[in-house]
Short mmCIF file of C-alpha atoms and ligand atoms in Angstrom, two decimals:
data_model
loop_
_atom_site.label_atom_id
_atom_site.label_comp_id
_atom_site.label_asym_id
_atom_site.label_seq_id
_atom_site.Cartn_x
_atom_site.Cartn_y
_atom_site.Cartn_z
CA MET F 450 56.28 144.68 268.30
CA ARG F 451 56.44 147.47 270.71
CA SER F 452 58.07 150.93 270.06
CA LEU F 453 60.31 151.83 271.95
CA ARG F 454 61.39 155.69 272.11
CA LEU F 455 64.94 157.32 273.86
CA ALA F 456 65.07 159.74 276.06
CA SER F 457 68.77 161.71 276.91
CA LEU F 458 68.62 162.92 280.75
CA ASP F 459 71.70 164.71 280.82
CA LYS F 460 75.35 165.63 279.57
CA THR F 461 75.95 162.41 280.90
CA HIS F 462 74.17 160.40 278.70
CA TRP F 463 71.67 158.50 280.92
CA LYS F 464 69.24 157.09 279.28
CA GLU F 465 65.56 156.92 279.27
CA LEU F 466 64.09 153.45 278.33
CA VAL F 467 60.84 154.30 277.86
CA LEU F 468 58.31 151.87 276.50
CA ALA F 469 54.71 152.73 274.60
CA ALA F 470 52.41 150.97 273.90
CA GLU F 471 51.77 148.84 270.93
CA LEU F 472 48.68 150.53 269.50
CA LEU F 473 45.79 148.43 268.73
CA ASP F 474 45.21 149.57 264.63
CA GLY F 475 41.34 149.61 264.67
CA LYS F 476 41.58 150.68 261.00
CA LYS F 477 44.02 147.96 259.75
CA THR F 478 41.96 145.05 262.26
CA ALA F 479 38.50 146.84 260.27
CA LEU F 480 39.60 146.43 256.81
CA ALA F 481 40.21 143.16 256.98
CA ILE F 482 36.67 142.00 258.29
CA ARG F 483 35.59 143.80 255.70
CA ALA F 484 37.83 142.16 253.22
CA GLU F 485 36.44 138.65 254.99
CA ILE F 486 32.82 140.09 255.05
CA LYS F 487 33.47 141.62 251.27
CA ASP F 488 34.42 137.49 250.59
CA ASP F 489 31.53 135.21 252.60
CA ALA F 490 29.02 138.85 250.77
CA ALA F 491 30.25 137.43 247.11
CA ALA F 492 30.27 133.86 247.73
CA LEU F 493 26.74 134.26 249.44
CA LYS F 494 25.55 135.77 245.72
CA GLU F 495 27.17 133.14 243.92
CA SER F 496 25.20 130.30 245.49
CA GLN F 497 21.69 131.65 246.81
CA GLY F 498 22.26 135.09 244.52
CA ILE F 499 21.30 137.30 247.39
CA THR F 500 22.75 140.78 248.46
CA PRO F 501 21.88 141.52 251.58
CA LEU F 502 19.98 144.98 252.38
CA LEU F 503 20.36 147.09 255.04
CA LEU F 504 17.80 148.92 255.81
CA ALA F 505 19.11 153.07 257.77
CA ILE F 506 16.13 154.91 259.12
CA LEU F 507 17.92 158.08 260.17
CA VAL F 508 15.36 160.79 262.46
CA GLY F 509 16.18 164.38 262.44
CA GLU F 510 19.52 166.40 261.25
CA ASP F 511 21.69 165.36 264.32
CA PRO F 512 25.24 166.05 262.85
CA ALA F 513 27.28 163.43 264.24
CA SER F 514 24.10 160.83 263.51
CA MET F 515 24.52 161.43 259.32
CA VAL F 516 28.07 161.51 259.50
CA TYR F 517 27.60 157.82 260.79
CA VAL F 518 25.16 157.17 259.06
CA ARG F 519 26.80 157.97 255.30
CA ASN F 520 30.15 156.10 256.57
CA LYS F 521 27.91 153.17 257.68
CA GLU F 522 26.07 153.59 254.20
CA ARG F 523 29.67 153.78 251.98
CA ALA F 524 31.40 150.36 254.20
CA CYS F 525 27.68 148.46 252.67
CA THR F 526 28.34 149.15 248.79
CA LYS F 527 32.29 148.58 249.64
CA ALA F 528 31.37 145.20 251.06
CA GLY F 529 29.31 144.15 248.73
CA ILE F 530 25.65 145.35 250.72
CA ALA F 531 23.45 147.04 249.53
CA SER F 532 21.73 150.32 251.22
CA ARG F 533 19.44 151.78 252.12
CA VAL F 534 18.45 155.05 253.95
CA GLU F 535 15.28 156.55 255.46
CA ARG F 536 16.04 160.10 256.15
CA ILE F 537 12.47 161.06 258.09
CA PRO F 538 12.19 164.75 259.69
CA GLY F 539 12.67 165.48 263.52
CA THR F 540 9.09 166.15 263.94
CA THR F 541 7.91 162.59 262.67
CA THR F 542 6.05 160.78 265.44
CA GLU F 543 6.70 158.04 267.18
CA ASP F 544 3.53 156.04 265.15
CA GLU F 545 4.98 157.61 261.78
CA LEU F 546 8.10 155.74 262.97
CA LEU F 547 6.98 152.80 264.44
CA ALA F 548 4.04 152.55 261.78
CA MET F 549 7.56 152.51 258.84
CA ILE F 550 9.96 149.80 261.01
CA GLN F 551 5.95 147.70 260.50
CA SER F 552 6.62 147.94 256.93
CA ALA F 553 9.91 147.56 256.64
CA ASN F 554 9.39 144.13 258.87
CA GLU F 555 7.20 143.17 256.01
CA ASP F 556 9.41 143.63 253.70
CA ALA F 557 11.39 140.03 252.25
CA SER F 558 13.72 142.46 250.06
CA VAL F 559 14.84 144.40 253.58
CA ASN F 560 17.65 141.86 255.69
CA GLY F 561 19.55 144.02 258.02
CA ILE F 562 16.69 147.21 259.69
CA LEU F 563 18.68 150.56 261.73
CA VAL F 564 17.75 152.93 263.22
CA GLN F 565 19.95 155.30 264.09
CA LEU F 566 20.40 156.41 267.67
CA PRO F 567 19.82 159.41 269.45
CA LEU F 568 16.35 159.71 268.80
CA PRO F 569 14.53 162.81 269.30
CA ASP F 570 12.93 163.03 273.05
CA HIS F 571 9.14 162.44 271.81
CA ILE F 572 10.48 158.99 270.94
CA SER F 573 10.59 156.28 272.62
CA GLU F 574 14.01 154.80 272.15
CA LYS F 575 12.37 151.29 273.71
CA ARG F 576 10.08 150.45 271.92
CA VAL F 577 11.40 151.74 268.63
CA LEU F 578 14.62 149.35 269.19
CA ASP F 579 11.49 146.51 270.39
CA ALA F 580 9.87 146.29 266.92
CA ILE F 581 12.17 146.26 265.51
CA HIS F 582 11.66 141.82 264.18
CA PRO F 583 14.55 139.64 265.56
CA LEU F 584 15.70 138.91 262.70
CA LYS F 585 16.12 142.29 261.58
CA ASP F 586 17.97 142.90 264.34
CA VAL F 587 21.48 144.33 263.18
CA ASP F 588 21.96 146.00 266.31
CA ALA F 589 21.74 143.48 268.65
CA PHE F 590 19.36 145.38 271.05
CA HIS F 591 15.86 143.43 271.03
CA PRO F 592 15.30 142.23 274.34
CA GLU F 593 14.49 138.14 272.79
CA ASN F 594 18.38 138.46 270.36
CA VAL F 595 20.43 141.02 274.00
CA GLY F 596 18.94 137.65 276.00
CA LEU F 597 20.28 134.81 273.20
CA MET F 598 23.76 136.69 274.12
CA MET F 599 23.26 136.03 278.02
CA GLN F 600 22.39 132.60 277.13
CA GLY F 601 26.01 132.47 275.36
CA ARG F 602 23.73 131.22 271.93
CA PRO F 603 24.19 134.44 269.85
CA ARG F 604 21.61 135.28 267.15
CA PHE F 605 24.24 138.55 266.16
CA LEU F 606 26.30 140.16 269.02
CA PRO F 607 26.14 144.42 269.50
CA CYS F 608 28.70 145.35 267.13
CA THR F 609 30.49 147.80 269.87
CA PRO F 610 31.26 145.12 272.38
CA HIS F 611 31.52 142.99 268.78
CA GLY F 612 34.61 145.01 267.82
CA VAL F 613 36.33 145.42 271.16
CA MET F 614 35.71 141.10 271.22
CA GLN F 615 37.59 141.35 267.71
CA ILE F 616 40.61 143.89 267.99
CA LEU F 617 41.54 142.51 271.56
CA HIS F 618 41.76 138.29 270.00
CA ARG F 619 43.29 139.47 266.61
CA TYR F 620 45.94 141.02 268.63
CA ASN F 621 46.55 137.68 270.07
CA ILE F 622 45.62 139.03 273.74
CA PRO F 623 43.76 136.24 275.50
CA VAL F 624 41.18 138.40 278.31
CA SER F 625 40.35 134.50 279.61
CA GLY F 626 40.86 134.58 284.04
CA LYS F 627 42.18 137.86 283.60
CA HIS F 628 40.63 141.00 285.22
CA VAL F 629 38.90 142.93 282.62
CA VAL F 630 37.16 145.74 284.04
CA VAL F 631 34.97 148.24 282.27
CA VAL F 632 33.97 151.10 283.31
CA GLY F 633 30.11 152.10 281.79
CA ARG F 634 26.61 150.08 282.11
CA SER F 635 25.11 151.88 279.35
CA GLU F 636 22.85 148.45 277.16
CA ILE F 637 24.86 148.64 274.00
CA VAL F 638 28.90 148.81 275.17
CA GLY F 639 29.63 147.96 278.96
CA LYS F 640 26.50 145.40 280.31
CA PRO F 641 26.51 143.73 277.32
CA LEU F 642 30.60 143.45 276.32
CA ALA F 643 30.79 141.95 280.30
CA ALA F 644 28.45 139.71 279.08
CA MET F 645 30.14 138.70 276.32
CA LEU F 646 33.70 138.30 278.24
CA VAL F 647 32.46 136.88 281.33
CA GLN F 648 30.94 133.34 278.60
CA ARG F 649 32.53 129.89 278.37
CA GLU F 650 32.87 129.97 275.37
CA SER F 651 32.74 131.66 272.24
CA SER F 652 33.30 131.33 268.34
CA LEU F 653 36.66 133.41 268.89
CA GLY F 654 38.00 130.39 270.95
CA LYS F 655 37.91 130.08 274.80
CA ASP F 656 40.83 132.49 275.15
CA ALA F 657 38.37 135.23 273.59
CA VAL F 658 35.99 134.51 276.90
CA ASN F 659 36.14 133.33 280.06
CA ALA F 660 37.40 136.31 281.74
CA THR F 661 37.12 137.66 285.61
CA VAL F 662 34.45 140.61 285.06
CA THR F 663 34.23 144.17 287.32
CA ILE F 664 31.36 146.45 285.69
CA CYS F 665 32.82 150.36 287.02
CA HIS F 666 30.22 153.30 286.66
CA SER F 667 29.51 156.37 288.61
CA ARG F 668 28.46 155.14 291.77
CA THR F 669 31.07 152.83 292.25
CA ASN F 670 33.41 153.63 295.04
CA ASP F 671 37.08 154.09 294.38
CA LEU F 672 37.48 153.35 291.20
CA ALA F 673 41.01 154.25 290.44
CA ALA F 674 41.05 151.07 292.87
CA ILE F 675 39.76 148.89 291.31
CA THR F 676 41.17 150.40 287.45
CA ASN F 677 44.13 149.76 288.10
CA SER F 678 43.64 146.34 289.66
CA ALA F 679 42.48 145.81 285.89
CA ASP F 680 44.57 143.05 283.56
CA VAL F 681 42.95 144.15 280.58
CA LEU F 682 40.88 148.22 281.14
CA VAL F 683 38.02 148.72 278.59
CA ALA F 684 36.48 152.92 278.30
CA ALA F 685 32.92 153.40 277.83
CA VAL F 686 32.18 156.71 279.71
CA GLY F 687 32.14 159.84 277.39
CA ARG F 688 33.93 161.69 279.15
CA ALA F 689 37.19 163.22 277.31
CA ASN F 690 40.17 161.91 279.22
CA PHE F 691 38.97 160.48 282.27
CA ILE F 692 41.08 157.91 282.86
CA THR F 693 44.59 159.04 283.35
CA ALA F 694 47.80 157.74 284.43
CA ASP F 695 47.27 156.70 287.53
CA MET F 696 44.33 155.25 287.05
CA VAL F 697 46.30 152.40 284.91
CA LYS F 698 48.93 149.13 286.03
CA PRO F 699 52.11 148.91 283.96
CA GLY F 700 51.57 146.35 281.06
CA CYS F 701 47.44 146.57 281.39
CA VAL F 702 45.61 146.63 277.52
CA VAL F 703 43.74 149.68 277.26
CA VAL F 704 40.51 149.77 275.43
CA ASP F 705 38.89 153.14 274.47
CA VAL F 706 35.35 152.52 273.47
CA GLY F 707 34.57 156.84 274.25
CA ILE F 708 33.75 159.11 271.46
CA ASN F 709 34.14 162.92 272.27
CA ARG F 710 34.53 166.08 270.68
CA VAL F 711 36.80 168.46 272.13
CA ASP F 712 37.63 171.34 269.76
CA ASP F 713 36.08 169.76 266.59
CA LYS F 714 39.01 167.48 267.77
CA LEU F 715 38.24 163.37 268.06
CA VAL F 716 39.32 162.61 271.55
CA GLY F 717 38.78 159.23 274.18
CA ASP F 718 37.69 158.43 277.49
CA VAL F 719 41.17 158.04 277.97
CA GLU F 720 44.58 160.61 278.46
CA PHE F 721 46.59 159.15 275.22
CA ASP F 722 50.10 160.62 275.28
CA THR F 723 49.91 159.52 278.99
CA VAL F 724 48.09 156.48 279.26
CA ARG F 725 50.39 155.02 276.50
CA GLU F 726 53.49 155.00 278.38
CA LYS F 727 52.75 152.77 281.41
CA ALA F 728 50.12 150.56 279.29
CA SER F 729 51.45 148.14 277.08
CA HIS F 730 48.30 147.66 274.44
CA ILE F 731 46.36 150.88 273.88
CA THR F 732 43.59 151.39 271.51
CA PRO F 733 44.05 155.10 269.52
CA VAL F 734 40.38 157.35 268.71
CA PRO F 735 39.95 158.10 265.96
CA GLY F 736 41.37 154.49 264.56
CA GLY F 737 40.85 152.23 267.09
CA VAL F 738 37.34 150.51 268.55
CA GLY F 739 35.33 153.27 266.29
CA PRO F 740 35.73 151.00 262.76
CA LEU F 741 35.30 148.08 264.31
CA THR F 742 31.41 149.11 264.99
CA ILE F 743 30.83 149.50 261.12
CA ALA F 744 33.09 146.35 260.21
CA MET F 745 31.31 143.95 263.32
CA LEU F 746 26.43 146.36 261.45
CA LEU F 747 28.17 144.41 258.50
CA ARG F 748 28.79 141.42 259.14
CA ASN F 749 25.49 141.05 261.06
CA THR F 750 23.07 142.26 257.77
CA LEU F 751 25.18 139.33 256.11
CA THR F 752 23.95 136.88 258.92
CA ALA F 753 20.90 138.27 258.91
CA ALA F 754 19.77 137.58 254.82
CA GLU F 755 21.85 134.05 255.11
CA LEU F 756 19.47 133.94 258.81
CA GLN F 757 16.10 134.55 256.48
CA ARG F 758 17.40 133.36 253.77
P1 NAP D 996 26.61 155.50 278.53
O1 NAP D 996 25.12 155.75 278.15
O2 NAP D 996 26.60 156.95 278.90
O3 NAP D 996 26.50 155.27 279.68
C1 NAP D 996 28.10 156.02 280.34
C2 NAP D 996 28.28 155.04 281.27
O4 NAP D 996 29.16 155.33 282.33
C3 NAP D 996 26.99 155.16 282.39
O5 NAP D 996 26.97 153.65 283.45
C4 NAP D 996 28.17 155.74 283.75
O6 NAP D 996 27.17 156.04 284.69
C5 NAP D 996 29.49 155.72 283.46
N1 NAP D 996 30.18 157.08 284.60
C6 NAP D 996 29.60 158.42 283.92
N2 NAP D 996 30.45 159.12 284.30
C7 NAP D 996 31.12 157.66 285.26
C8 NAP D 996 31.69 157.81 286.54
N3 NAP D 996 32.09 159.31 286.78
N4 NAP D 996 33.29 157.33 287.15
C9 NAP D 996 32.02 155.63 286.57
N5 NAP D 996 30.99 156.12 285.92
C10 NAP D 996 31.02 156.74 285.30
O7 NAP D 996 27.47 155.58 277.45
P2 NAP D 996 27.70 154.92 275.41
O8 NAP D 996 27.07 154.66 274.77
O9 NAP D 996 27.99 153.39 276.72
O10 NAP D 996 29.03 155.41 275.45
C11 NAP D 996 29.98 155.54 276.18
C12 NAP D 996 31.08 156.58 275.50
O11 NAP D 996 31.71 155.50 274.27
C13 NAP D 996 30.49 158.22 274.67
O12 NAP D 996 31.60 158.49 274.22
C14 NAP D 996 29.69 157.13 273.71
O13 NAP D 996 30.34 158.30 272.29
C15 NAP D 996 30.95 155.76 272.84
N6 NAP D 996 30.61 154.76 271.87
C16 NAP D 996 31.32 154.56 270.96
C17 NAP D 996 30.96 153.83 270.42
C18 NAP D 996 31.94 153.07 269.00
O14 NAP D 996 32.14 152.57 268.49
N7 NAP D 996 33.47 153.40 268.85
C19 NAP D 996 29.72 153.39 270.24
C20 NAP D 996 28.74 153.36 271.25
C21 NAP D 996 29.54 154.45 271.69
P3 NAP D 996 25.75 155.51 285.21
O15 NAP D 996 25.22 154.37 284.63
O16 NAP D 996 26.15 155.60 286.40
O17 NAP D 996 25.43 156.61 284.00
#
């Protein structure tokens, strides 16, 4: 149901009807997905005696990373998934971290391995992520899993893009045939999301894919002209309030992936208050894509346990 706001303009009681976008509630959607995962985890335990285990490795003491890992730990517990966190100093060498991953790869009790990013500068993220066994790669960053996803036969789906797909699907927003503009081409959000949207088939149905996708980045010419042609606009830029109302077509569905800290407050990449008056649907920050990312990580951990069974 779209919310309506009536504003009196003058003494003649002219009223302007302002349509505000429907909120795509990531918190509520994530709770529903987590409840499904909890049921599936209970069924796995019942039928096979297996409780999936997620190992999170946190290098150093980045405050945001510490919060993310704690949230993931809590979410696991609530879903009936076991978790273990290895907190290691920021001075850990790359070889030490690789040895730790190797031992987790060989440990049959560990189903999923997550290395919290970013890593300290002296450690190569690529080398570390490539070292995770593809069957335990619950972030879906390993080249083998990226390749399978690109070919439309995914083993695991990357968590944040999958969260975006889920929220659109669960709010009955089809993307098939629509122009979806993704601003951002990172390996963890923009690029995989574009690859997922353009597939022919998906477990979510054909309407959830088959989009016509444009990927934009810092070298895109006339970005506003492109975003203004979007039926669905996804912002994954990492700049507070970057997408403004003049960049959005009326009735557009706006998904804000950005998480930026401004004056100790979390804000997205979209100027929420102005854009919501033009969009038909919009995700808030916080409470939008963020909670879904964690839910999809739990789903991958469960899938990993099933695959390794
Ligand atoms: P990233 O690796 O820094 O990528 C940012 C992308 O934005 C790059 O492709 C960059 O283009 C593009 N960009 C930068 N300035 C631009 C401009 N002026 N015009 C057009 N494009 C521009 O970031 P990321 O890892 O994808 O993350 C993006 C945001 O999402 C961040 O705020 C991050 O915190 C957030 N995030 C949220 C979640 C979640 O769970 N909700 C998960 C992951 C990330 P170039 O490639 O040309 O540099």
